[in-house]
C-alpha positions as a LaTeX table, in Angstrom:
\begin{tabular}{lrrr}
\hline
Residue & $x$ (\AA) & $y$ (\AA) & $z$ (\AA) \\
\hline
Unk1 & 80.31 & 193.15 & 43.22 \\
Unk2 & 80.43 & 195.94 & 40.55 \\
Unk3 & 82.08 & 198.97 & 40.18 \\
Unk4 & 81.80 & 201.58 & 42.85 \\
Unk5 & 79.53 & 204.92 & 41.01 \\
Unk6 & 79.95 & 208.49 & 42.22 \\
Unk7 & 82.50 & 211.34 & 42.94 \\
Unk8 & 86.12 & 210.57 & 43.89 \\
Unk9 & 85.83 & 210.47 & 47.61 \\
Unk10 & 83.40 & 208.26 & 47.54 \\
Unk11 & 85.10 & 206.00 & 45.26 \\
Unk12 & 88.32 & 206.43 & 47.31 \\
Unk13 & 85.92 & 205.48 & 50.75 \\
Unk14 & 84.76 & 202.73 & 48.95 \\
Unk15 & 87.55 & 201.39 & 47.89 \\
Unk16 & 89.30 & 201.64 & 51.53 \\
Unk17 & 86.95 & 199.95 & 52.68 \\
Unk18 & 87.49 & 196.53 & 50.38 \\
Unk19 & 90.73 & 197.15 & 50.96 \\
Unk20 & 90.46 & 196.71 & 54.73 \\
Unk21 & 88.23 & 193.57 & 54.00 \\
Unk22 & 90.69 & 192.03 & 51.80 \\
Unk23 & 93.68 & 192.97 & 53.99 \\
Unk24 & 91.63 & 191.28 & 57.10 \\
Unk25 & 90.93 & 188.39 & 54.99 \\
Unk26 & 94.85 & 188.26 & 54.35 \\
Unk27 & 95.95 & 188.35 & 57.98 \\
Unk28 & 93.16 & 185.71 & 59.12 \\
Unk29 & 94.23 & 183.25 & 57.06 \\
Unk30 & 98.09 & 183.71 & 57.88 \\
Unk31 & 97.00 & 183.47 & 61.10 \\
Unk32 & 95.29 & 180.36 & 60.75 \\
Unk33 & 97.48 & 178.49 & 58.71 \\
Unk34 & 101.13 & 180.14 & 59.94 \\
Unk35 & 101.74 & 177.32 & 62.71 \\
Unk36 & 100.01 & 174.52 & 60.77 \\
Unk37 & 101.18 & 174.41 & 56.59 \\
Unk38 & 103.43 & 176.54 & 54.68 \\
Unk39 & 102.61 & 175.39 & 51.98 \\
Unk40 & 98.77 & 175.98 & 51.88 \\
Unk41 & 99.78 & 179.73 & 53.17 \\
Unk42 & 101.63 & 179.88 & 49.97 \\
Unk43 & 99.21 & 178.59 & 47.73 \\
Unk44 & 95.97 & 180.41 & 49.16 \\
Unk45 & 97.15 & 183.88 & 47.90 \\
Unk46 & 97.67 & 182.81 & 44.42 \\
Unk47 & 94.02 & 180.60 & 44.44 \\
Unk48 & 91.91 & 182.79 & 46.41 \\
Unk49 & 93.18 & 185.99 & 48.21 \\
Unk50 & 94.94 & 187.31 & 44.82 \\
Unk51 & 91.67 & 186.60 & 42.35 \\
Unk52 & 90.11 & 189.14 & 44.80 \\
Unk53 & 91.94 & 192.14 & 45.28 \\
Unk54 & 92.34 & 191.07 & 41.36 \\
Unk55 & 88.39 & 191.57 & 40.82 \\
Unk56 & 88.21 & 195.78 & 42.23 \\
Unk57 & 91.65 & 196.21 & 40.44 \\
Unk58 & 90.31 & 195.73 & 37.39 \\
Unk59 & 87.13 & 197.76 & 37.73 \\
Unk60 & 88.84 & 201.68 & 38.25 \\
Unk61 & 91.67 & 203.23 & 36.68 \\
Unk62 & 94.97 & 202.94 & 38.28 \\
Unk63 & 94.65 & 206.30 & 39.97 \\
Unk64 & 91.37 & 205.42 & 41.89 \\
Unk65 & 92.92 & 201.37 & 42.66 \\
Unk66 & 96.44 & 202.66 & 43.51 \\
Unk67 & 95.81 & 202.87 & 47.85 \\
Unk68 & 93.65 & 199.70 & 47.79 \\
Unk69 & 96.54 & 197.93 & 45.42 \\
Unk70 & 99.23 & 199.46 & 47.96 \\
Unk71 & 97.55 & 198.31 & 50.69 \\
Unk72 & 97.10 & 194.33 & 49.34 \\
Unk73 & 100.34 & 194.60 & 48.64 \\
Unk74 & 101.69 & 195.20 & 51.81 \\
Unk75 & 99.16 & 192.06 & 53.21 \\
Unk76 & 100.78 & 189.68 & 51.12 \\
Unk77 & 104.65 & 190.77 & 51.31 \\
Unk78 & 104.15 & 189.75 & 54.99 \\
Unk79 & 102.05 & 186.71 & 54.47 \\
Unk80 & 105.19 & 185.44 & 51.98 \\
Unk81 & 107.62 & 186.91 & 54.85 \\
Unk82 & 105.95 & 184.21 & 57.07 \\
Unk83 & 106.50 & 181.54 & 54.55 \\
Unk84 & 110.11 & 181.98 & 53.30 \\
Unk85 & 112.77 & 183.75 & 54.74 \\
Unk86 & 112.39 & 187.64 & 56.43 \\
Unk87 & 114.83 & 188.80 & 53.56 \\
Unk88 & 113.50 & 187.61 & 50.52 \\
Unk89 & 111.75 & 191.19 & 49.47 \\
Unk90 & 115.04 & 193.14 & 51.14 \\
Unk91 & 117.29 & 192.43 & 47.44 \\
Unk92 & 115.60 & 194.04 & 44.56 \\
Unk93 & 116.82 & 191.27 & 42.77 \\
Unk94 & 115.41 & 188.74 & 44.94 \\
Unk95 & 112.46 & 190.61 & 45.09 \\
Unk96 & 112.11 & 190.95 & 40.85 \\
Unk97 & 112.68 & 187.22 & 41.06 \\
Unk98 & 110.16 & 186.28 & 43.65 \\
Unk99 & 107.02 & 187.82 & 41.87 \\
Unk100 & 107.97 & 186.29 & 38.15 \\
Unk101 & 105.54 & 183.74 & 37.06 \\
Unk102 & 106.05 & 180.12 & 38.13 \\
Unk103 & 107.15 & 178.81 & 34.31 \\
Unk104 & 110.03 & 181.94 & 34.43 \\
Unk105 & 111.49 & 180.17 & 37.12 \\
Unk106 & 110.04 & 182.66 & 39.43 \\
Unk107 & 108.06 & 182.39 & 42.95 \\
Unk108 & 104.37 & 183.35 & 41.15 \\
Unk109 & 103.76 & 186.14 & 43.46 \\
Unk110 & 101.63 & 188.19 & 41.77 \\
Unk111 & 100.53 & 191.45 & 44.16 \\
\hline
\end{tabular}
């Protein structure tokens, strides 16, 4: 679980490869829970798919992270697409709105 050592591209390999295990984590669990709770599709992000795309965020600089951040990204936009409406990330003011914290009256999206 540490940091990835060595030259770019292997960083950059690396790190495309976590991102296609978090990303398949992602779409597993909106397929599992899509037809059967909302609500726990909205919560699992923030409790356990989030924490760990969080944990290989923190451990490069933002120009080795940026693809594998991109790609999470992307993973959960569509998981939250599933659990409110289609257009919710389509107004950049909706969209500002959506990923402010909880206690700023927000959605607590936090990709």
């Amino acid at each position: 679980m540490g940091a990835p050592v060595g030259d770019d591209n292997y960083v950059r390999a690396f790190m495309d490869n976590k991102a296609d295990q978090v990303v398949r984590q992602i779409s597993k669990t909106l397929d599992s829970l899509r037809s059967r709770s909302l609500q726990s599709l909205h919560s699992l992000p923030h409790h356990c798919l989030t924490p760990r795309a969080d944990h290989w965020l923190q451990l490069l600089p933002p120009r080795l992270s940026h693809q594998f951040g991109a790609a999470v990204d992307v993973a959960l936009e569509n998981l939250f697409r599933v659990c409110h409406t289609d257009t919710v990330f389509d107004e950049a003011l909706l969209r500002r709105r959506v990923r402010l914290p909880i206690r700023k009256n927000g959605v607590g999206i936090r990709t």
